[in-house]
Amino acid sequence: MGKKNKARLGLIIRYVLILIFAFPMVLPLMWMLTTALKDNAAVFKVPPQWIPDTFMWENFTTGLIQIDFWSRFRNTLFLAVIVSIGQVLSCMSVGYALSRLKFKGKKLWFYLIIGSMMIPGMVTVIPIFRMWTALGFYGTWWPMILPAFLGAPFQTFLARQFMSTLPKSYDDAARIDGANRLQILTRIIAPMCKPLITVIAIQAFQGAWNDYLTPLLYVIARPEKWTLSLAVGRMSSSTYGTQWNLFMAADIIYLLPILIIFFLCQNYFMEGLGSMNNSGVK
């Protein structure tokens, strides 16, 4: 067998393996789509009916009306954008300090940030809820917005690792030219960290977009402040039973923005995550 045939066979095997492992991941999305296009009674047919007898495209319109889509979409988009901006600003600032500045307790602060990732989120729900309630922020979006401007452990770690790979000669040259630390970060380091910024922004946006627990805790009594995750989630807890075809239709529309953003930015996303493999913890 020649080299070309071996390469072709290897390529075929690779694609076959990719298809095999991708199928279990794509299957739930396929089931969501086929359910969204059925009559609600057809959802429970045995054996399952993958191709509906009649494609009910109106389920998407009805599902969106039920969750008051555009109002919830504006709320969710506003929160996701603000949270993304907050995490980019805070994580870039802390990552820059941990990777390029010298100060007492630097390693201690770094290990505390890493250690905080090991604390389960459920452990802090009650004390944090009591704190925001005592501050008078119950029923507002502030408990979802303010934490974003205080950084996030994993994104801060990622920023520190990425910036550690950049030569410090850039900082020295800028200091000689009279630039201060803020100018170095914003005009020199940040432009070189576009993959990193993209990763942080995508992860923050996805986290805020998919966040269900925080809106459930703080704005459940204020329907005008509901996010899409909360509105879609409430569809499955109806007193009169869940219309799964409408639920799946609304859920597909809810997922689309995240999928579109990921596919548009996947090159930067993978490059930013890949940078972690090229740097070690110092």
PDB file of C-alpha atoms in Angstrom:
ATOM      1  CA  MET A   1       0.000   0.000   0.000  1.00  0.00           C
ATOM      2  CA  GLY A   2       1.439   3.353  -1.071  1.00  0.00           C
ATOM      3  CA  LYS A   3       1.838   6.399   1.150  1.00  0.00           C
ATOM      4  CA  LYS A   4      -1.129   8.159  -0.488  1.00  0.00           C
ATOM      5  CA  ASN A   5      -3.404   5.193   0.129  1.00  0.00           C
ATOM      6  CA  LYS A   6      -2.245   4.939   3.756  1.00  0.00           C
ATOM      7  CA  ALA A   7      -2.889   8.654   4.279  1.00  0.00           C
ATOM      8  CA  ARG A   8      -6.324   8.337   2.673  1.00  0.00           C
ATOM      9  CA  LEU A   9      -7.185   5.309   4.834  1.00  0.00           C
ATOM     10  CA  GLY A  10      -6.028   7.144   7.960  1.00  0.00           C
ATOM     11  CA  LEU A  11      -8.191  10.135   7.032  1.00  0.00           C
ATOM     12  CA  ILE A  12     -11.241   7.905   6.491  1.00  0.00           C
ATOM     13  CA  ILE A  13     -10.711   6.162   9.850  1.00  0.00           C
ATOM     14  CA  ARG A  14     -10.351   9.542  11.549  1.00  0.00           C
ATOM     15  CA  TYR A  15     -13.627  10.860  10.131  1.00  0.00           C
ATOM     16  CA  VAL A  16     -15.444   7.627  10.958  1.00  0.00           C
ATOM     17  CA  LEU A  17     -14.295   7.868  14.592  1.00  0.00           C
ATOM     18  CA  ILE A  18     -15.334  11.522  14.739  1.00  0.00           C
ATOM     19  CA  LEU A  19     -18.807  10.629  13.451  1.00  0.00           C
ATOM     20  CA  ILE A  20     -19.127   7.770  15.957  1.00  0.00           C
ATOM     21  CA  PHE A  21     -18.217   9.945  18.936  1.00  0.00           C
ATOM     22  CA  ALA A  22     -20.212  12.960  17.669  1.00  0.00           C
ATOM     23  CA  PHE A  23     -23.444  11.010  17.224  1.00  0.00           C
ATOM     24  CA  PRO A  24     -24.291  10.723  20.983  1.00  0.00           C
ATOM     25  CA  MET A  25     -23.766  14.498  21.300  1.00  0.00           C
ATOM     26  CA  VAL A  26     -25.891  15.391  18.275  1.00  0.00           C
ATOM     27  CA  LEU A  27     -28.678  12.936  19.146  1.00  0.00           C
ATOM     28  CA  PRO A  28     -30.267  15.110  21.901  1.00  0.00           C
ATOM     29  CA  LEU A  29     -30.335  18.121  19.550  1.00  0.00           C
ATOM     30  CA  MET A  30     -31.981  15.992  16.856  1.00  0.00           C
ATOM     31  CA  TRP A  31     -34.585  14.823  19.365  1.00  0.00           C
ATOM     32  CA  MET A  32     -35.242  18.422  20.455  1.00  0.00           C
ATOM     33  CA  LEU A  33     -35.800  19.484  16.853  1.00  0.00           C
ATOM     34  CA  THR A  34     -38.111  16.601  15.933  1.00  0.00           C
ATOM     35  CA  THR A  35     -40.082  17.099  19.172  1.00  0.00           C
ATOM     36  CA  ALA A  36     -40.470  20.799  18.446  1.00  0.00           C
ATOM     37  CA  LEU A  37     -42.073  19.964  15.088  1.00  0.00           C
ATOM     38  CA  LYS A  38     -44.633  17.459  16.409  1.00  0.00           C
ATOM     39  CA  ASP A  39     -48.060  17.612  17.904  1.00  0.00           C
ATOM     40  CA  ASN A  40     -47.811  17.225  21.690  1.00  0.00           C
ATOM     41  CA  ALA A  41     -49.585  13.827  21.584  1.00  0.00           C
ATOM     42  CA  ALA A  42     -47.031  12.506  19.076  1.00  0.00           C
ATOM     43  CA  VAL A  43     -44.195  13.171  21.533  1.00  0.00           C
ATOM     44  CA  PHE A  44     -45.245  10.151  23.623  1.00  0.00           C
ATOM     45  CA  LYS A  45     -45.653   7.639  20.790  1.00  0.00           C
ATOM     46  CA  VAL A  46     -43.966   4.256  21.221  1.00  0.00           C
ATOM     47  CA  PRO A  47     -41.803   3.518  19.358  1.00  0.00           C
ATOM     48  CA  PRO A  48     -40.551   7.114  19.046  1.00  0.00           C
ATOM     49  CA  GLN A  49     -41.423   8.901  15.826  1.00  0.00           C
ATOM     50  CA  TRP A  50     -38.330  10.662  14.508  1.00  0.00           C
ATOM     51  CA  ILE A  51     -39.959  12.175  11.419  1.00  0.00           C
ATOM     52  CA  PRO A  52     -43.317  13.854  12.189  1.00  0.00           C
ATOM     53  CA  ASP A  53     -46.299  13.154   9.953  1.00  0.00           C
ATOM     54  CA  THR A  54     -46.934  16.901   9.820  1.00  0.00           C
ATOM     55  CA  PHE A  55     -44.291  19.529  10.464  1.00  0.00           C
ATOM     56  CA  MET A  56     -45.830  22.014  12.897  1.00  0.00           C
ATOM     57  CA  TRP A  57     -43.661  25.095  12.370  1.00  0.00           C
ATOM     58  CA  GLU A  58     -46.201  27.181  14.271  1.00  0.00           C
ATOM     59  CA  ASN A  59     -44.920  25.571  17.485  1.00  0.00           C
ATOM     60  CA  PHE A  60     -41.973  27.972  17.389  1.00  0.00           C
ATOM     61  CA  THR A  61     -44.223  31.017  17.183  1.00  0.00           C
ATOM     62  CA  THR A  62     -46.559  29.731  19.908  1.00  0.00           C
ATOM     63  CA  GLY A  63     -43.662  28.785  22.182  1.00  0.00           C
ATOM     64  CA  LEU A  64     -42.061  32.211  21.871  1.00  0.00           C
ATOM     65  CA  ILE A  65     -45.363  33.930  22.627  1.00  0.00           C
ATOM     66  CA  GLN A  66     -45.825  31.815  25.754  1.00  0.00           C
ATOM     67  CA  ILE A  67     -42.503  32.924  27.238  1.00  0.00           C
ATOM     68  CA  ASP A  68     -42.875  36.566  26.102  1.00  0.00           C
ATOM     69  CA  PHE A  69     -39.658  36.031  24.146  1.00  0.00           C
ATOM     70  CA  TRP A  70     -38.620  39.549  23.135  1.00  0.00           C
ATOM     71  CA  SER A  71     -38.972  41.011  26.613  1.00  0.00           C
ATOM     72  CA  ARG A  72     -37.006  38.117  28.167  1.00  0.00           C
ATOM     73  CA  PHE A  73     -34.478  38.261  25.308  1.00  0.00           C
ATOM     74  CA  ARG A  74     -33.722  41.945  26.002  1.00  0.00           C
ATOM     75  CA  ASN A  75     -33.257  41.229  29.703  1.00  0.00           C
ATOM     76  CA  THR A  76     -30.965  38.269  29.050  1.00  0.00           C
ATOM     77  CA  LEU A  77     -28.916  40.043  26.392  1.00  0.00           C
ATOM     78  CA  PHE A  78     -28.448  43.096  28.608  1.00  0.00           C
ATOM     79  CA  LEU A  79     -27.258  40.990  31.553  1.00  0.00           C
ATOM     80  CA  ALA A  80     -25.008  38.781  29.403  1.00  0.00           C
ATOM     81  CA  VAL A  81     -23.286  41.777  27.770  1.00  0.00           C
ATOM     82  CA  ILE A  82     -22.763  43.598  31.090  1.00  0.00           C
ATOM     83  CA  VAL A  83     -21.443  40.449  32.769  1.00  0.00           C
ATOM     84  CA  SER A  84     -19.070  39.798  29.839  1.00  0.00           C
ATOM     85  CA  ILE A  85     -17.681  43.341  30.022  1.00  0.00           C
ATOM     86  CA  GLY A  86     -17.287  43.086  33.793  1.00  0.00           C
ATOM     87  CA  GLN A  87     -15.439  39.784  33.691  1.00  0.00           C
ATOM     88  CA  VAL A  88     -13.132  40.870  30.874  1.00  0.00           C
ATOM     89  CA  LEU A  89     -12.168  44.061  32.732  1.00  0.00           C
ATOM     90  CA  SER A  90     -11.711  42.426  36.138  1.00  0.00           C
ATOM     91  CA  CYS A  91      -9.992  39.217  35.009  1.00  0.00           C
ATOM     92  CA  MET A  92      -7.621  41.040  32.662  1.00  0.00           C
ATOM     93  CA  SER A  93      -6.636  43.465  35.423  1.00  0.00           C
ATOM     94  CA  VAL A  94      -6.029  40.776  38.046  1.00  0.00           C
ATOM     95  CA  GLY A  95      -4.336  38.477  35.531  1.00  0.00           C
ATOM     96  CA  TYR A  96      -1.982  41.296  34.526  1.00  0.00           C
ATOM     97  CA  ALA A  97      -1.071  42.002  38.154  1.00  0.00           C
ATOM     98  CA  LEU A  98      -0.428  38.324  38.945  1.00  0.00           C
ATOM     99  CA  SER A  99       1.639  37.672  35.831  1.00  0.00           C
ATOM    100  CA  ARG A 100       3.706  40.847  35.387  1.00  0.00           C
ATOM    101  CA  LEU A 101       3.899  42.797  38.661  1.00  0.00           C
ATOM    102  CA  LYS A 102       5.973  42.098  41.758  1.00  0.00           C
ATOM    103  CA  PHE A 103       4.342  42.597  45.154  1.00  0.00           C
ATOM    104  CA  LYS A 104       4.251  40.909  48.553  1.00  0.00           C
ATOM    105  CA  GLY A 105       1.813  38.044  48.869  1.00  0.00           C
ATOM    106  CA  LYS A 106       1.560  37.552  45.110  1.00  0.00           C
ATOM    107  CA  LYS A 107       1.747  33.757  45.277  1.00  0.00           C
ATOM    108  CA  LEU A 108      -0.611  33.662  48.253  1.00  0.00           C
ATOM    109  CA  TRP A 109      -3.283  35.628  46.370  1.00  0.00           C
ATOM    110  CA  PHE A 110      -2.821  33.408  43.337  1.00  0.00           C
ATOM    111  CA  TYR A 111      -3.247  30.217  45.370  1.00  0.00           C
ATOM    112  CA  LEU A 112      -6.303  31.672  47.123  1.00  0.00           C
ATOM    113  CA  ILE A 113      -7.893  32.371  43.730  1.00  0.00           C
ATOM    114  CA  ILE A 114      -7.108  28.839  42.553  1.00  0.00           C
ATOM    115  CA  GLY A 115      -8.346  27.381  45.833  1.00  0.00           C
ATOM    116  CA  SER A 116     -11.668  29.198  45.542  1.00  0.00           C
ATOM    117  CA  MET A 117     -12.451  27.101  42.457  1.00  0.00           C
ATOM    118  CA  MET A 118     -12.627  24.036  44.730  1.00  0.00           C
ATOM    119  CA  ILE A 119     -15.489  25.468  46.815  1.00  0.00           C
ATOM    120  CA  PRO A 120     -18.843  24.114  45.562  1.00  0.00           C
ATOM    121  CA  GLY A 121     -21.169  26.905  44.487  1.00  0.00           C
ATOM    122  CA  MET A 122     -24.061  25.486  46.516  1.00  0.00           C
ATOM    123  CA  VAL A 123     -22.113  26.055  49.747  1.00  0.00           C
ATOM    124  CA  THR A 124     -22.161  29.835  49.277  1.00  0.00           C
ATOM    125  CA  VAL A 125     -25.745  30.260  48.031  1.00  0.00           C
ATOM    126  CA  ILE A 126     -27.368  30.951  51.420  1.00  0.00           C
ATOM    127  CA  PRO A 127     -24.786  33.400  52.860  1.00  0.00           C
ATOM    128  CA  ILE A 128     -24.583  35.302  49.566  1.00  0.00           C
ATOM    129  CA  PHE A 129     -28.386  35.440  49.341  1.00  0.00           C
ATOM    130  CA  ARG A 130     -28.570  36.831  52.885  1.00  0.00           C
ATOM    131  CA  MET A 131     -25.919  39.410  52.052  1.00  0.00           C
ATOM    132  CA  TRP A 132     -27.679  40.715  48.912  1.00  0.00           C
ATOM    133  CA  THR A 133     -31.003  40.733  50.736  1.00  0.00           C
ATOM    134  CA  ALA A 134     -29.516  42.725  53.618  1.00  0.00           C
ATOM    135  CA  LEU A 135     -28.148  45.237  51.098  1.00  0.00           C
ATOM    136  CA  GLY A 136     -31.639  45.667  49.646  1.00  0.00           C
ATOM    137  CA  PHE A 137     -30.807  44.151  46.265  1.00  0.00           C
ATOM    138  CA  TYR A 138     -33.469  41.430  46.302  1.00  0.00           C
ATOM    139  CA  GLY A 139     -35.697  41.787  43.243  1.00  0.00           C
ATOM    140  CA  THR A 140     -32.985  43.569  41.238  1.00  0.00           C
ATOM    141  CA  TRP A 141     -30.308  42.554  38.740  1.00  0.00           C
ATOM    142  CA  TRP A 142     -27.426  43.766  40.920  1.00  0.00           C
ATOM    143  CA  PRO A 143     -26.677  40.295  42.402  1.00  0.00           C
ATOM    144  CA  MET A 144     -26.062  39.134  38.814  1.00  0.00           C
ATOM    145  CA  ILE A 145     -24.086  42.199  37.671  1.00  0.00           C
ATOM    146  CA  LEU A 146     -21.798  43.197  40.541  1.00  0.00           C
ATOM    147  CA  PRO A 147     -20.016  39.811  40.980  1.00  0.00           C
ATOM    148  CA  ALA A 148     -18.874  39.989  37.337  1.00  0.00           C
ATOM    149  CA  PHE A 149     -16.819  43.095  38.147  1.00  0.00           C
ATOM    150  CA  LEU A 150     -15.108  41.242  41.006  1.00  0.00           C
ATOM    151  CA  GLY A 151     -13.524  38.651  38.726  1.00  0.00           C
ATOM    152  CA  ALA A 152     -13.942  34.914  38.203  1.00  0.00           C
ATOM    153  CA  PRO A 153     -11.366  32.351  39.435  1.00  0.00           C
ATOM    154  CA  PHE A 154     -10.962  30.239  36.304  1.00  0.00           C
ATOM    155  CA  GLN A 155     -10.921  33.188  33.897  1.00  0.00           C
ATOM    156  CA  THR A 156      -8.399  34.977  36.140  1.00  0.00           C
ATOM    157  CA  PHE A 157      -6.213  31.876  36.128  1.00  0.00           C
ATOM    158  CA  LEU A 158      -6.498  31.695  32.350  1.00  0.00           C
ATOM    159  CA  ALA A 159      -5.557  35.385  32.010  1.00  0.00           C
ATOM    160  CA  ARG A 160      -2.541  34.942  34.264  1.00  0.00           C
ATOM    161  CA  GLN A 161      -1.342  31.912  32.313  1.00  0.00           C
ATOM    162  CA  PHE A 162      -1.782  33.592  28.937  1.00  0.00           C
ATOM    163  CA  MET A 163      -0.019  36.801  29.935  1.00  0.00           C
ATOM    164  CA  SER A 164       2.860  34.841  31.456  1.00  0.00           C
ATOM    165  CA  THR A 165       3.757  33.657  27.945  1.00  0.00           C
ATOM    166  CA  LEU A 166       4.247  37.233  26.666  1.00  0.00           C
ATOM    167  CA  PRO A 167       7.830  38.586  26.875  1.00  0.00           C
ATOM    168  CA  LYS A 168       8.257  41.188  29.615  1.00  0.00           C
ATOM    169  CA  SER A 169      10.524  43.153  27.313  1.00  0.00           C
ATOM    170  CA  TYR A 170       7.354  44.797  25.962  1.00  0.00           C
ATOM    171  CA  ASP A 171       6.654  46.212  29.419  1.00  0.00           C
ATOM    172  CA  ASP A 172      10.226  47.416  29.846  1.00  0.00           C
ATOM    173  CA  ALA A 173      10.235  49.167  26.463  1.00  0.00           C
ATOM    174  CA  ALA A 174       6.932  50.864  27.240  1.00  0.00           C
ATOM    175  CA  ARG A 175       8.145  52.011  30.670  1.00  0.00           C
ATOM    176  CA  ILE A 176      11.207  53.556  29.062  1.00  0.00           C
ATOM    177  CA  ASP A 177       8.882  55.487  26.743  1.00  0.00           C
ATOM    178  CA  GLY A 178       6.995  56.806  29.770  1.00  0.00           C
ATOM    179  CA  ALA A 179       3.908  54.556  29.766  1.00  0.00           C
ATOM    180  CA  ASN A 180       2.262  53.739  33.083  1.00  0.00           C
ATOM    181  CA  ARG A 181       0.860  50.347  34.086  1.00  0.00           C
ATOM    182  CA  LEU A 182      -2.649  51.088  32.828  1.00  0.00           C
ATOM    183  CA  GLN A 183      -1.348  52.229  29.450  1.00  0.00           C
ATOM    184  CA  ILE A 184       0.824  49.122  29.169  1.00  0.00           C
ATOM    185  CA  LEU A 185      -2.181  46.892  29.877  1.00  0.00           C
ATOM    186  CA  THR A 186      -4.646  48.658  27.583  1.00  0.00           C
ATOM    187  CA  ARG A 187      -2.380  49.632  24.675  1.00  0.00           C
ATOM    188  CA  ILE A 188       0.237  46.862  24.558  1.00  0.00           C
ATOM    189  CA  ILE A 189      -0.829  43.726  26.452  1.00  0.00           C
ATOM    190  CA  ALA A 190      -4.559  43.762  25.684  1.00  0.00           C
ATOM    191  CA  PRO A 191      -4.144  43.903  21.849  1.00  0.00           C
ATOM    192  CA  MET A 192      -1.922  40.812  22.083  1.00  0.00           C
ATOM    193  CA  CYS A 193      -4.534  39.023  24.199  1.00  0.00           C
ATOM    194  CA  LYS A 194      -7.413  38.968  21.698  1.00  0.00           C
ATOM    195  CA  PRO A 195      -7.780  35.152  21.917  1.00  0.00           C
ATOM    196  CA  LEU A 196      -7.783  35.394  25.711  1.00  0.00           C
ATOM    197  CA  ILE A 197     -10.349  38.206  25.744  1.00  0.00           C
ATOM    198  CA  THR A 198     -12.543  36.222  23.355  1.00  0.00           C
ATOM    199  CA  VAL A 199     -12.422  33.144  25.606  1.00  0.00           C
ATOM    200  CA  ILE A 200     -13.284  35.141  28.724  1.00  0.00           C
ATOM    201  CA  ALA A 201     -16.092  37.003  26.942  1.00  0.00           C
ATOM    202  CA  ILE A 202     -17.602  33.814  25.474  1.00  0.00           C
ATOM    203  CA  GLN A 203     -17.461  31.947  28.776  1.00  0.00           C
ATOM    204  CA  ALA A 204     -18.919  34.904  30.680  1.00  0.00           C
ATOM    205  CA  PHE A 205     -21.640  35.420  28.081  1.00  0.00           C
ATOM    206  CA  GLN A 206     -22.538  31.723  28.102  1.00  0.00           C
ATOM    207  CA  GLY A 207     -22.563  31.605  31.896  1.00  0.00           C
ATOM    208  CA  ALA A 208     -24.854  34.637  32.169  1.00  0.00           C
ATOM    209  CA  TRP A 209     -27.083  33.444  29.312  1.00  0.00           C
ATOM    210  CA  ASN A 210     -27.564  29.986  30.851  1.00  0.00           C
ATOM    211  CA  ASP A 211     -27.759  31.113  34.485  1.00  0.00           C
ATOM    212  CA  TYR A 212     -30.979  29.807  35.977  1.00  0.00           C
ATOM    213  CA  LEU A 213     -30.362  29.691  39.719  1.00  0.00           C
ATOM    214  CA  THR A 214     -29.448  33.351  40.282  1.00  0.00           C
ATOM    215  CA  PRO A 215     -32.521  34.814  38.506  1.00  0.00           C
ATOM    216  CA  LEU A 216     -34.638  32.184  40.270  1.00  0.00           C
ATOM    217  CA  LEU A 217     -33.370  33.395  43.652  1.00  0.00           C
ATOM    218  CA  TYR A 218     -33.504  37.142  43.135  1.00  0.00           C
ATOM    219  CA  VAL A 219     -36.102  38.083  40.497  1.00  0.00           C
ATOM    220  CA  ILE A 220     -38.627  35.228  40.611  1.00  0.00           C
ATOM    221  CA  ALA A 221     -41.168  37.648  42.124  1.00  0.00           C
ATOM    222  CA  ARG A 222     -40.548  40.240  39.366  1.00  0.00           C
ATOM    223  CA  PRO A 223     -41.745  38.723  36.044  1.00  0.00           C
ATOM    224  CA  GLU A 224     -40.712  41.854  34.115  1.00  0.00           C
ATOM    225  CA  LYS A 225     -37.085  41.100  35.066  1.00  0.00           C
ATOM    226  CA  TRP A 226     -37.125  37.424  34.136  1.00  0.00           C
ATOM    227  CA  THR A 227     -34.413  36.067  31.851  1.00  0.00           C
ATOM    228  CA  LEU A 228     -34.937  33.522  29.075  1.00  0.00           C
ATOM    229  CA  SER A 229     -33.544  30.668  31.160  1.00  0.00           C
ATOM    230  CA  LEU A 230     -36.069  31.377  33.890  1.00  0.00           C
ATOM    231  CA  ALA A 231     -38.972  31.824  31.462  1.00  0.00           C
ATOM    232  CA  VAL A 232     -38.162  28.608  29.568  1.00  0.00           C
ATOM    233  CA  GLY A 233     -37.651  26.728  32.828  1.00  0.00           C
ATOM    234  CA  ARG A 234     -41.053  27.813  34.099  1.00  0.00           C
ATOM    235  CA  MET A 235     -42.657  26.240  31.023  1.00  0.00           C
ATOM    236  CA  SER A 236     -41.741  22.785  32.346  1.00  0.00           C
ATOM    237  CA  SER A 237     -43.305  23.454  35.758  1.00  0.00           C
ATOM    238  CA  SER A 238     -46.796  24.355  34.603  1.00  0.00           C
ATOM    239  CA  THR A 239     -49.697  23.418  36.870  1.00  0.00           C
ATOM    240  CA  TYR A 240     -51.607  21.996  33.900  1.00  0.00           C
ATOM    241  CA  GLY A 241     -48.773  19.888  32.507  1.00  0.00           C
ATOM    242  CA  THR A 242     -45.947  20.625  30.104  1.00  0.00           C
ATOM    243  CA  GLN A 243     -46.504  20.968  26.365  1.00  0.00           C
ATOM    244  CA  TRP A 244     -43.194  19.420  25.404  1.00  0.00           C
ATOM    245  CA  ASN A 245     -43.395  20.385  21.741  1.00  0.00           C
ATOM    246  CA  LEU A 246     -43.713  24.081  22.650  1.00  0.00           C
ATOM    247  CA  PHE A 247     -41.067  23.714  25.353  1.00  0.00           C
ATOM    248  CA  MET A 248     -38.566  22.211  22.901  1.00  0.00           C
ATOM    249  CA  ALA A 249     -39.352  24.876  20.286  1.00  0.00           C
ATOM    250  CA  ALA A 250     -38.669  27.668  22.774  1.00  0.00           C
ATOM    251  CA  ASP A 251     -35.567  25.871  24.041  1.00  0.00           C
ATOM    252  CA  ILE A 252     -34.081  25.607  20.537  1.00  0.00           C
ATOM    253  CA  ILE A 253     -34.501  29.352  19.972  1.00  0.00           C
ATOM    254  CA  TYR A 254     -32.985  29.934  23.415  1.00  0.00           C
ATOM    255  CA  LEU A 255     -29.887  27.887  22.467  1.00  0.00           C
ATOM    256  CA  LEU A 256     -29.294  29.495  19.069  1.00  0.00           C
ATOM    257  CA  PRO A 257     -27.414  32.667  20.157  1.00  0.00           C
ATOM    258  CA  ILE A 258     -24.831  30.675  22.115  1.00  0.00           C
ATOM    259  CA  LEU A 259     -24.282  28.263  19.215  1.00  0.00           C
ATOM    260  CA  ILE A 260     -23.918  31.113  16.720  1.00  0.00           C
ATOM    261  CA  ILE A 261     -21.420  32.992  18.923  1.00  0.00           C
ATOM    262  CA  PHE A 262     -19.347  29.860  19.484  1.00  0.00           C
ATOM    263  CA  PHE A 263     -19.131  28.946  15.800  1.00  0.00           C
ATOM    264  CA  LEU A 264     -18.226  32.512  14.819  1.00  0.00           C
ATOM    265  CA  CYS A 265     -15.490  32.762  17.458  1.00  0.00           C
ATOM    266  CA  GLN A 266     -14.335  29.153  17.760  1.00  0.00           C
ATOM    267  CA  ASN A 267     -10.860  29.817  16.314  1.00  0.00           C
ATOM    268  CA  TYR A 268     -10.088  32.440  18.968  1.00  0.00           C
ATOM    269  CA  PHE A 269     -11.732  30.270  21.610  1.00  0.00           C
ATOM    270  CA  MET A 270      -9.560  27.225  20.865  1.00  0.00           C
ATOM    271  CA  GLU A 271      -6.420  29.366  20.546  1.00  0.00           C
ATOM    272  CA  GLY A 272      -7.044  30.937  23.939  1.00  0.00           C
ATOM    273  CA  LEU A 273      -7.667  27.595  25.651  1.00  0.00           C
ATOM    274  CA  GLY A 274      -4.661  26.094  23.894  1.00  0.00           C
ATOM    275  CA  SER A 275      -2.405  28.716  25.457  1.00  0.00           C
ATOM    276  CA  MET A 276      -2.828  26.949  28.812  1.00  0.00           C
ATOM    277  CA  ASN A 277      -0.918  23.969  27.454  1.00  0.00           C
ATOM    278  CA  ASN A 278       2.043  26.169  26.565  1.00  0.00           C
ATOM    279  CA  SER A 279       2.516  27.721  29.988  1.00  0.00           C
ATOM    280  CA  GLY A 280       2.967  26.415  33.488  1.00  0.00           C
ATOM    281  CA  VAL A 281       2.015  27.688  36.901  1.00  0.00           C
ATOM    282  CA  LYS A 282       4.836  29.836  38.244  1.00  0.00           C
TER     283      LYS A 282
END
